PDB file of N, CA, C and O in Angstrom:
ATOM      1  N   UNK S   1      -0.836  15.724   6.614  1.00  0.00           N
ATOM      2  CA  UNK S   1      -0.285  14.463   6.132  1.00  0.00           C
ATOM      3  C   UNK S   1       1.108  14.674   5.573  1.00  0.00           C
ATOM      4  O   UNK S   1       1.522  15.713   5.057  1.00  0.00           O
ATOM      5  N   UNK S   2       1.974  13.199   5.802  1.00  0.00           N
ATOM      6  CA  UNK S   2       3.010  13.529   5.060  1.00  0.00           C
ATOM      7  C   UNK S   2       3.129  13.286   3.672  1.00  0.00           C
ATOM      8  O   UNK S   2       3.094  12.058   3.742  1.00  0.00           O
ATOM      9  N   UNK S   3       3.267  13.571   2.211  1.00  0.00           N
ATOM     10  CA  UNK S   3       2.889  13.107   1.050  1.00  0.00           C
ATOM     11  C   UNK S   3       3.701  12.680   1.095  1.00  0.00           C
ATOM     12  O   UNK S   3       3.248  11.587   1.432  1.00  0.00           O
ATOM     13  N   UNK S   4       4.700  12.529   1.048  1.00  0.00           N
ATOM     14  CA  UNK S   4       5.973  11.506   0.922  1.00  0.00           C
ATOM     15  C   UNK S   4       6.595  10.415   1.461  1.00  0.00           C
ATOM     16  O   UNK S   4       7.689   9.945   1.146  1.00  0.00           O
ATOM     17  N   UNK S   5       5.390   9.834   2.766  1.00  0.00           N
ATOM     18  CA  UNK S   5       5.083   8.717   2.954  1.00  0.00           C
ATOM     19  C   UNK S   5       4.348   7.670   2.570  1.00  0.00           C
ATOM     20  O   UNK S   5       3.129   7.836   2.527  1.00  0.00           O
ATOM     21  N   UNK S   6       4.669   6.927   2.363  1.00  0.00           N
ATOM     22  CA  UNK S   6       3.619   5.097   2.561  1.00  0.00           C
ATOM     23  C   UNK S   6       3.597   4.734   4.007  1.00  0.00           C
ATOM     24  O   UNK S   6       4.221   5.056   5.018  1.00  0.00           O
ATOM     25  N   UNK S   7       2.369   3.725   3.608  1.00  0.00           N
ATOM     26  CA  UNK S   7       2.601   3.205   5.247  1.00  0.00           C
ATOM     27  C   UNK S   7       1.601   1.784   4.929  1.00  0.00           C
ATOM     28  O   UNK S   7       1.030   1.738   3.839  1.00  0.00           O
ATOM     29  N   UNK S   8       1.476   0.988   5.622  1.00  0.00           N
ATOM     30  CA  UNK S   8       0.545  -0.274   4.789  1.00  0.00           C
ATOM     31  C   UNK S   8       0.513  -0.916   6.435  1.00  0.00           C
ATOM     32  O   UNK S   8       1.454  -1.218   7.168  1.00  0.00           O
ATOM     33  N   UNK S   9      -0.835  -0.975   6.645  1.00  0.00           N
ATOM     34  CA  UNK S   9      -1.221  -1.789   8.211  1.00  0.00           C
ATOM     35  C   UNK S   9      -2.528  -2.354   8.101  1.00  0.00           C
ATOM     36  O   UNK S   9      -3.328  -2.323   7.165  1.00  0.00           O
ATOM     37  N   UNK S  10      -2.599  -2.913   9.309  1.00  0.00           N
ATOM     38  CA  UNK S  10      -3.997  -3.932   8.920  1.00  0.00           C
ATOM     39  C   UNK S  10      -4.318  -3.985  10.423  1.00  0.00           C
ATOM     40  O   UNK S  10      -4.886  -5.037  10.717  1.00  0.00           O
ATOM     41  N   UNK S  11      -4.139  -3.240  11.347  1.00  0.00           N
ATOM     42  CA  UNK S  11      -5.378  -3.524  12.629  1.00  0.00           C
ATOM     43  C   UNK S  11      -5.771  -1.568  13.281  1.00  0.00           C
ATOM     44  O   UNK S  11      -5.715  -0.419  12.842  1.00  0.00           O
ATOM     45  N   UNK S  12      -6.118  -2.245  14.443  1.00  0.00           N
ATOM     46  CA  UNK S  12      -6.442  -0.573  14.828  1.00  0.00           C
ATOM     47  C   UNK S  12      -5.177   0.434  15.512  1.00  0.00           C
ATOM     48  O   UNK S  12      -5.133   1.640  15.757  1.00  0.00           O
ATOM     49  N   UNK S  13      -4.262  -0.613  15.673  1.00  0.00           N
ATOM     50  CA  UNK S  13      -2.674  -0.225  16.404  1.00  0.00           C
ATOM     51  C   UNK S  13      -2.329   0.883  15.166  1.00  0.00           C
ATOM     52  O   UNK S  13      -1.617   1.851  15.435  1.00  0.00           O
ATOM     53  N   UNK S  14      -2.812   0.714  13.933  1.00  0.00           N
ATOM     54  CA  UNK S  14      -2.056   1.158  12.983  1.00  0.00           C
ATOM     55  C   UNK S  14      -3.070   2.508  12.306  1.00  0.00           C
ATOM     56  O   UNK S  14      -2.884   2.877  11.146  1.00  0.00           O
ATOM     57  N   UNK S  15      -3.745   2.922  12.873  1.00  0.00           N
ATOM     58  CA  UNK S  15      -5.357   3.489  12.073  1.00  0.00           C
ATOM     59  C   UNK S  15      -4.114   5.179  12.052  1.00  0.00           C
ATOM     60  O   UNK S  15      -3.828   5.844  11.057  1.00  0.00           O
ATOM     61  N   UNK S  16      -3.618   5.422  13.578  1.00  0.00           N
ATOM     62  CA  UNK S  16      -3.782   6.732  13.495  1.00  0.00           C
ATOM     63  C   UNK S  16      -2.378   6.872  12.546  1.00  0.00           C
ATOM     64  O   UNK S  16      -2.038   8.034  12.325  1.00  0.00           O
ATOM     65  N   UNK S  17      -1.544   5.816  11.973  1.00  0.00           N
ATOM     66  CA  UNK S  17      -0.347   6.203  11.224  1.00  0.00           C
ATOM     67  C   UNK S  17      -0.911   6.523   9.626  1.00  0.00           C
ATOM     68  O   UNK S  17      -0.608   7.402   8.819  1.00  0.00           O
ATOM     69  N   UNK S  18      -1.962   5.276   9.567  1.00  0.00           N
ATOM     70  CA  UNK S  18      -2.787   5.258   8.217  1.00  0.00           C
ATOM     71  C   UNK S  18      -3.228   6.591   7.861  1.00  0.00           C
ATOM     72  O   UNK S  18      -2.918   7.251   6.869  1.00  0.00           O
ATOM     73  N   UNK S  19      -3.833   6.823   8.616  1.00  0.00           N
ATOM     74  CA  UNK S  19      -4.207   8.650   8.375  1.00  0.00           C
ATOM     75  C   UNK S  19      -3.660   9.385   8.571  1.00  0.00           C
ATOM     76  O   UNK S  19      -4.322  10.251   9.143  1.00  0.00           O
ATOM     77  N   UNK S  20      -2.277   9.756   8.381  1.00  0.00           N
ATOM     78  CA  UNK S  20      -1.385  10.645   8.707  1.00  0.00           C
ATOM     79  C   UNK S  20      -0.480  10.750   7.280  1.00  0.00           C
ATOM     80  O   UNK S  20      -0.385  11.899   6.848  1.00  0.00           O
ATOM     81  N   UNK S  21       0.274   9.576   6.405  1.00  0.00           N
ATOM     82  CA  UNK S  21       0.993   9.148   5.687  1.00  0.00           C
ATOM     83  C   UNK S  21       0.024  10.125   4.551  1.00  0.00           C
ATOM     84  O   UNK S  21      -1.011  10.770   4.721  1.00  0.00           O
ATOM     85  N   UNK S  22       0.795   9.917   3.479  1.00  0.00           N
ATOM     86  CA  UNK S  22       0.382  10.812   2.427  1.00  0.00           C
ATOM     87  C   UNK S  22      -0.021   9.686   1.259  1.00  0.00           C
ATOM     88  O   UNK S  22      -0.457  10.081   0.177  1.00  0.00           O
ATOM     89  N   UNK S  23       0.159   8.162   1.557  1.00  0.00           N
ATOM     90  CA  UNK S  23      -0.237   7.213   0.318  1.00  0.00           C
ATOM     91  C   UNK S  23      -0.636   5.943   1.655  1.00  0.00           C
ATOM     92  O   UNK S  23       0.209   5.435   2.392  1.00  0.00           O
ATOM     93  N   UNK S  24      -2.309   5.621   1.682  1.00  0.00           N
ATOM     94  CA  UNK S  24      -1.756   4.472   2.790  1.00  0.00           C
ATOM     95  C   UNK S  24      -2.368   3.226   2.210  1.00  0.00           C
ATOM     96  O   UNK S  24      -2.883   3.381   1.102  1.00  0.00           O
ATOM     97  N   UNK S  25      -2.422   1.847   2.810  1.00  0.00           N
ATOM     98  CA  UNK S  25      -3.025   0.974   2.654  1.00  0.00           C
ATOM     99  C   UNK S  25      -3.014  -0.299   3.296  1.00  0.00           C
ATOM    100  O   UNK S  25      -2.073  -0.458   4.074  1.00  0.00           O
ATOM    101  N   UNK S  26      -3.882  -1.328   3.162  1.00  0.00           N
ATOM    102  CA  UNK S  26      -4.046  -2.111   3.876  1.00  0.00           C
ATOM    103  C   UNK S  26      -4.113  -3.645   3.189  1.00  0.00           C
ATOM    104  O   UNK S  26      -4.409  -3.764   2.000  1.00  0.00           O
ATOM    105  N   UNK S  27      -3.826  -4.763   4.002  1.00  0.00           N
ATOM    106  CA  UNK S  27      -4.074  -6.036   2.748  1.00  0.00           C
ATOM    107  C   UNK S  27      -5.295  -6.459   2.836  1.00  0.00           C
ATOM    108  O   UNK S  27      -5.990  -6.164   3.808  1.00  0.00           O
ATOM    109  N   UNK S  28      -5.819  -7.349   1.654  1.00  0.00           N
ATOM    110  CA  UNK S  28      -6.994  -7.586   1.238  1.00  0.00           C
ATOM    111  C   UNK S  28      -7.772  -8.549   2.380  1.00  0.00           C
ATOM    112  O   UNK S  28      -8.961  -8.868   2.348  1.00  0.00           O
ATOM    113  N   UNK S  29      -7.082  -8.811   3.087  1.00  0.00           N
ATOM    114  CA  UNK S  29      -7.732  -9.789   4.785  1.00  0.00           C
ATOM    115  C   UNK S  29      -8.061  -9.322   5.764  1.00  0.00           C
ATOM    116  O   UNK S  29      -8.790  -9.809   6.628  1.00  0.00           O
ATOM    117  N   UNK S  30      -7.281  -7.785   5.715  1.00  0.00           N
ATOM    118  CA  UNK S  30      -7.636  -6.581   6.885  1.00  0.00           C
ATOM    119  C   UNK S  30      -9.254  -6.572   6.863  1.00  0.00           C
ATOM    120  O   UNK S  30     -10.162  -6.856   6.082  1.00  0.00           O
ATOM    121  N   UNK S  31      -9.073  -6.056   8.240  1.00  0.00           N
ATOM    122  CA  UNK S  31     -10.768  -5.861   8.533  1.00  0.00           C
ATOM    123  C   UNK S  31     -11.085  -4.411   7.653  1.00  0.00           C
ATOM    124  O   UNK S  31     -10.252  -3.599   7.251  1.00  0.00           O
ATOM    125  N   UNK S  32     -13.142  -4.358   7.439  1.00  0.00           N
ATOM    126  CA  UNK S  32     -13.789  -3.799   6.819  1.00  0.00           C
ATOM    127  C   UNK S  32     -12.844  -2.378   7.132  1.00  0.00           C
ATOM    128  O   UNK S  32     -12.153  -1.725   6.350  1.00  0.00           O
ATOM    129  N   UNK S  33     -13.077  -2.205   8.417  1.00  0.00           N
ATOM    130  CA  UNK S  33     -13.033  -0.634   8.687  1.00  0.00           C
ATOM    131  C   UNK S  33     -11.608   0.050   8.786  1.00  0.00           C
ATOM    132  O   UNK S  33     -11.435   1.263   8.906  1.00  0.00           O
ATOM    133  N   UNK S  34     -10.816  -0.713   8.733  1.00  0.00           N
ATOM    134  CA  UNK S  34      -9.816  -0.507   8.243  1.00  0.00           C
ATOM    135  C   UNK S  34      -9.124  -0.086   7.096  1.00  0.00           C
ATOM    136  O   UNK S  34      -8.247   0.768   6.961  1.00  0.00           O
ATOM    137  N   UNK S  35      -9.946  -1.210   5.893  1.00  0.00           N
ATOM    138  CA  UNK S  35     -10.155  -1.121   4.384  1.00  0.00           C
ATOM    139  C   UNK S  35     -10.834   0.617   4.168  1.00  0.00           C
ATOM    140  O   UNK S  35     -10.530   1.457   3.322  1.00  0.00           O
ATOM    141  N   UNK S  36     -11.793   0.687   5.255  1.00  0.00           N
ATOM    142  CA  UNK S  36     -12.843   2.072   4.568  1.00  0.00           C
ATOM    143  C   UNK S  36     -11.740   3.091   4.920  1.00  0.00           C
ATOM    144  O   UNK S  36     -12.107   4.218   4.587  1.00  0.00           O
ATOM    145  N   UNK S  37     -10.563   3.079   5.457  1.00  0.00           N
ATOM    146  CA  UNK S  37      -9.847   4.342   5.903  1.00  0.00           C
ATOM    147  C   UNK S  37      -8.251   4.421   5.116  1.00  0.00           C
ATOM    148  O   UNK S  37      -7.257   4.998   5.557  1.00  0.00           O
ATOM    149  N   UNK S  38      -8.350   3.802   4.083  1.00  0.00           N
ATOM    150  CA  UNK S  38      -7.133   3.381   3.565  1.00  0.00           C
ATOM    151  C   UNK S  38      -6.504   4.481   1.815  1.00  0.00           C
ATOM    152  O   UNK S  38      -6.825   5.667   1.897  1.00  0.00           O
ATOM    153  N   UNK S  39      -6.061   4.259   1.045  1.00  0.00           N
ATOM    154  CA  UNK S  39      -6.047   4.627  -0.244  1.00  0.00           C
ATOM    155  C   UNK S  39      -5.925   3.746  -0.954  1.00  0.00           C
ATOM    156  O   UNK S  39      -6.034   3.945  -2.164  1.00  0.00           O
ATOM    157  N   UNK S  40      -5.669   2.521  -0.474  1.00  0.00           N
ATOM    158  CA  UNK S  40      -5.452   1.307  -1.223  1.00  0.00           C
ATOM    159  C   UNK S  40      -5.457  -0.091  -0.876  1.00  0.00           C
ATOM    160  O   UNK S  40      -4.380  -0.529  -0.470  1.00  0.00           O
ATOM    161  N   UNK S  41      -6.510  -0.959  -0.951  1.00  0.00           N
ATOM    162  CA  UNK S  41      -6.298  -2.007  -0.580  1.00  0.00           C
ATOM    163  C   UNK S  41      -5.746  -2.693  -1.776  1.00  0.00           C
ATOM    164  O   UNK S  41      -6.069  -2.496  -2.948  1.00  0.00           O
ATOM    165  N   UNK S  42      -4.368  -3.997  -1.047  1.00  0.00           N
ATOM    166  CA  UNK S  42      -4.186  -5.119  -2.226  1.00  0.00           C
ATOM    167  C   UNK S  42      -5.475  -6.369  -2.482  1.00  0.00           C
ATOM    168  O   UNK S  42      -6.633  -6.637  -2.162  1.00  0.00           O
ATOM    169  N   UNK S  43      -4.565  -6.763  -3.123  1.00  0.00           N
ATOM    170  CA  UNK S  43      -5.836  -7.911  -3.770  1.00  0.00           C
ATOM    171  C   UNK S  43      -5.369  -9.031  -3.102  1.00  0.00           C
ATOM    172  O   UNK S  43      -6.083  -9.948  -2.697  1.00  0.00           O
ATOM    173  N   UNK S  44      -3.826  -8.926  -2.957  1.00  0.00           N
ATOM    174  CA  UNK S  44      -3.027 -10.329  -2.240  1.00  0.00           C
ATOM    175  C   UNK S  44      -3.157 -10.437  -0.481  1.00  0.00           C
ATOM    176  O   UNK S  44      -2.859  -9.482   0.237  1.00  0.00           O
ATOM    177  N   UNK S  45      -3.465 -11.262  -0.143  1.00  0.00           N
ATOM    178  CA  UNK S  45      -3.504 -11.113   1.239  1.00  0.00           C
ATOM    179  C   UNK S  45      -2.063 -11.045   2.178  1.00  0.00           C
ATOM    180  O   UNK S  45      -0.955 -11.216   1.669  1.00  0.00           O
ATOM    181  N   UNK S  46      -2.243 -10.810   3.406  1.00  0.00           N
ATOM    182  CA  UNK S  46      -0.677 -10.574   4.012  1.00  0.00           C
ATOM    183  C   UNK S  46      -0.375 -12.144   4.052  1.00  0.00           C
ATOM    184  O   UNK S  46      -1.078 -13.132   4.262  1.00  0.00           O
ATOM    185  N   UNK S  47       1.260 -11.900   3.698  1.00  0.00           N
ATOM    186  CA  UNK S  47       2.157 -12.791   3.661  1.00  0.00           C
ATOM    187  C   UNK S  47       1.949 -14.167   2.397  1.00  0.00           C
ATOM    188  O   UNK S  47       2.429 -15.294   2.275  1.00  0.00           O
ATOM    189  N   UNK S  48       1.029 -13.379   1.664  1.00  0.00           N
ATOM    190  CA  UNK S  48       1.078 -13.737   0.081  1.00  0.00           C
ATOM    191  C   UNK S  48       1.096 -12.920  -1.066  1.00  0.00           C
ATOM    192  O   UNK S  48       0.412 -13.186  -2.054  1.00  0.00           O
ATOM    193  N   UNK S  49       2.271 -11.367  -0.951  1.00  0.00           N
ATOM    194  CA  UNK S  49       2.753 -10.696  -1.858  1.00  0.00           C
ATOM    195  C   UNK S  49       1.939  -9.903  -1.578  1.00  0.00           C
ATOM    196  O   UNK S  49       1.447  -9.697  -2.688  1.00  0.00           O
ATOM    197  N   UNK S  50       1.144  -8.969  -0.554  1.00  0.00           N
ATOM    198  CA  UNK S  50       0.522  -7.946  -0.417  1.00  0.00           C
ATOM    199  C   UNK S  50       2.162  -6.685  -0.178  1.00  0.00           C
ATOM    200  O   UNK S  50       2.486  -5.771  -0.936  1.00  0.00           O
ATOM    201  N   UNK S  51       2.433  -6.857   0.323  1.00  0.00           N
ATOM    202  CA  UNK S  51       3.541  -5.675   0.190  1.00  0.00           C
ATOM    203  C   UNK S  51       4.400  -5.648  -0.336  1.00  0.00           C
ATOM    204  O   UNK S  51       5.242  -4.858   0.089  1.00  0.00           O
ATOM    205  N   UNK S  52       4.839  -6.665  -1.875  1.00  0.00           N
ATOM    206  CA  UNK S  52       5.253  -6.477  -3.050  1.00  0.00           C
ATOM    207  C   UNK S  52       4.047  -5.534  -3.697  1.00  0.00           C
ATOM    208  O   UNK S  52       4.250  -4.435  -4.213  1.00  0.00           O
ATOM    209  N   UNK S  53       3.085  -6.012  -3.601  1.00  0.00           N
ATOM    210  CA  UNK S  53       2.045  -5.065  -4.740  1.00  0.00           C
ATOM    211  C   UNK S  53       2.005  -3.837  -4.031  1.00  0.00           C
ATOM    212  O   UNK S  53       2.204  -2.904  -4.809  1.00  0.00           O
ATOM    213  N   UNK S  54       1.819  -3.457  -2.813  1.00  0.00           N
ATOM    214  CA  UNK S  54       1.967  -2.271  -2.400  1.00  0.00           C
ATOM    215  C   UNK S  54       3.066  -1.135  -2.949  1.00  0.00           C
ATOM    216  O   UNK S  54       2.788   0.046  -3.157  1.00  0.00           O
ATOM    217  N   UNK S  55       4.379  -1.760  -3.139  1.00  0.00           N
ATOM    218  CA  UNK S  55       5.756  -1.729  -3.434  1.00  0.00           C
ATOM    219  C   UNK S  55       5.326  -1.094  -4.883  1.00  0.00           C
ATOM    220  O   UNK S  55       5.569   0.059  -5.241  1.00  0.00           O
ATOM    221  N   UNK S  56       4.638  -2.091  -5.636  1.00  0.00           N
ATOM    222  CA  UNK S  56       4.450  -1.856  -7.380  1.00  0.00           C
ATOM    223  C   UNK S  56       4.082  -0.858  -7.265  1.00  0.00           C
ATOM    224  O   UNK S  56       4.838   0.089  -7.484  1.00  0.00           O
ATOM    225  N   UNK S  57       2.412  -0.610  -6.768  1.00  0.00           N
ATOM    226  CA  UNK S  57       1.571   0.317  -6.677  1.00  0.00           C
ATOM    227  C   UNK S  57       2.292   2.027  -6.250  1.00  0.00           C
ATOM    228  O   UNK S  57       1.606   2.975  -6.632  1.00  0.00           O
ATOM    229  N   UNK S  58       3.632   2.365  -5.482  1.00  0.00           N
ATOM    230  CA  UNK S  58       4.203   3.072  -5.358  1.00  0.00           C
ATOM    231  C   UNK S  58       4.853   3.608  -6.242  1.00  0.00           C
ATOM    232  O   UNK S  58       4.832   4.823  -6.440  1.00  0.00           O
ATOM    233  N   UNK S  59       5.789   2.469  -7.160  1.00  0.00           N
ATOM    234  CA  UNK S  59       6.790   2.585  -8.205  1.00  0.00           C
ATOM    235  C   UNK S  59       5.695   3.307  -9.227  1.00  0.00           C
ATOM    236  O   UNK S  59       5.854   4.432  -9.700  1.00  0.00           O
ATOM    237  N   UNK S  60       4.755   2.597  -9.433  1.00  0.00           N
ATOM    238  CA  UNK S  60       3.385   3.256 -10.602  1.00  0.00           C
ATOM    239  C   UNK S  60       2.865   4.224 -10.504  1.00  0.00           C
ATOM    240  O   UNK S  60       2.520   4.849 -11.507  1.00  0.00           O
ATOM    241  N   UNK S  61       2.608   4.719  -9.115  1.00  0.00           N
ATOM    242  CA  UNK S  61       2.337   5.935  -8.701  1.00  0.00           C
ATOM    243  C   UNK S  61       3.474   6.925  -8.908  1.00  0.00           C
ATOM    244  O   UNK S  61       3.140   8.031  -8.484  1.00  0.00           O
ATOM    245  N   UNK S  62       4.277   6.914  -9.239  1.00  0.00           N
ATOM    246  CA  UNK S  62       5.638   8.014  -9.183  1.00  0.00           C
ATOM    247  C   UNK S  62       6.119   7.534 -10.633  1.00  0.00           C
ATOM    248  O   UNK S  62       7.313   7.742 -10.848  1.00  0.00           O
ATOM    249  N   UNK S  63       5.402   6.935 -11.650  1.00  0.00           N
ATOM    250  CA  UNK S  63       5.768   7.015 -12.551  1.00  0.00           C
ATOM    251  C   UNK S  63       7.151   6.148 -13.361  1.00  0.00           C
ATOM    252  O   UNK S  63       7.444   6.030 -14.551  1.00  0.00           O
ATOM    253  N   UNK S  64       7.855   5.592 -11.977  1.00  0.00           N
ATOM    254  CA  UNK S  64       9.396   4.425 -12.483  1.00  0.00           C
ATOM    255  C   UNK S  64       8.433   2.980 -12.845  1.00  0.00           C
ATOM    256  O   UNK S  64       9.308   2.314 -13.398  1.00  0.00           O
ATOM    257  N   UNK S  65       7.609   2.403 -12.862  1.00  0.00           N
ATOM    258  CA  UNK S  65       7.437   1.100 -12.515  1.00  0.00           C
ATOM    259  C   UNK S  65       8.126   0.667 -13.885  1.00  0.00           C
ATOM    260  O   UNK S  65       9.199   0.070 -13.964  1.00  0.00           O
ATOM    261  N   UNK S  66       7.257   1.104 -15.042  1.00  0.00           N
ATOM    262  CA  UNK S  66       7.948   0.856 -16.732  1.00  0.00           C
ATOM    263  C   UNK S  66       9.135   0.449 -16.830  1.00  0.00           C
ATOM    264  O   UNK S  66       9.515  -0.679 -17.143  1.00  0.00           O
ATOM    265  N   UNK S  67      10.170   1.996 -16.376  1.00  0.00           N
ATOM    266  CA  UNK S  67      11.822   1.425 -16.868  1.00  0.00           C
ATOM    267  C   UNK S  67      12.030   0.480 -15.668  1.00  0.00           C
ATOM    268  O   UNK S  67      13.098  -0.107 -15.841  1.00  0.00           O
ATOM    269  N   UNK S  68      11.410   0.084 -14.471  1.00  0.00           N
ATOM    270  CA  UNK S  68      11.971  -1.276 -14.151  1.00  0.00           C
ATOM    271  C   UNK S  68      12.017  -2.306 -14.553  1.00  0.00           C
ATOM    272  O   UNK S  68      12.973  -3.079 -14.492  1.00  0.00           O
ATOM    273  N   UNK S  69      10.551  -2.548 -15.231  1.00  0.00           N
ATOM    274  CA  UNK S  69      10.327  -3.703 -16.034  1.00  0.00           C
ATOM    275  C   UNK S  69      11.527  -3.856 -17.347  1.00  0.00           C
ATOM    276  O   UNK S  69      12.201  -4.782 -17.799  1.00  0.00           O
ATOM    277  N   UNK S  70      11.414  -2.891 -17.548  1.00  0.00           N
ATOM    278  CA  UNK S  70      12.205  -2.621 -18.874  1.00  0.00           C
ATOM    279  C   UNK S  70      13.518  -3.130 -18.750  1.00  0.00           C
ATOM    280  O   UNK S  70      14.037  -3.944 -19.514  1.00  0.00           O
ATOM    281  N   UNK S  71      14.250  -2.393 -17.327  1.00  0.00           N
ATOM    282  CA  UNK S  71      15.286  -3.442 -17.073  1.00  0.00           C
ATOM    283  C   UNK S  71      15.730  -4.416 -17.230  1.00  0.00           C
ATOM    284  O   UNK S  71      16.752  -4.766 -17.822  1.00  0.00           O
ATOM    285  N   UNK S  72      14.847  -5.037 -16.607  1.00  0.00           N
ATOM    286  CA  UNK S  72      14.602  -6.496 -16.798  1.00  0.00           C
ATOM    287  C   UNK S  72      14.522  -7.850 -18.263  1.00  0.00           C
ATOM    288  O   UNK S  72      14.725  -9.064 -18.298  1.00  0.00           O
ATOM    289  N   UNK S  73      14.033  -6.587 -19.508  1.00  0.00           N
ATOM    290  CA  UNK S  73      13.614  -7.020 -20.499  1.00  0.00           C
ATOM    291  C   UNK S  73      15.303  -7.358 -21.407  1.00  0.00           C
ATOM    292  O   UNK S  73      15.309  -7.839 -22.540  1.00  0.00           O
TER     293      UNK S  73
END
């Protein structure tokens, strides 16, 4: 795997990239078996902020998400 990839898909076109990437996931509308092969499903479905939260879920994982917010503040 590569650890220093993401990758975020939702059919079977996408299975063998999913398992390759080093962080993967899928949106919350994707099919079951898709979901079972993933590291992360969102809660938002595609094309209602599923790959903003994917996005978060990265920043949080590597530890920046905080001072972005913070930015902001």
């Amino acid at each position: 795997t590569d650890e220093e990839t993401a990758f975020i898909g939702d059919d079977l076109n996408d299975l063998k990239l999913l398992k390759k990437v080093g962080f993967s996931a899928t949106v919350a509308d994707s099919f079951d078996y898709i979901k079972s092969e993933t590291d992360y499903v969102t809660e938002r479905s595609a094309g209602k902020g599923a790959v903003r939260e994917f996005i978060e879920q990265i920043l949080k994982k590597n530890g920046v998400w905080q001072n972005i917010l913070n930015s902001f503040s």
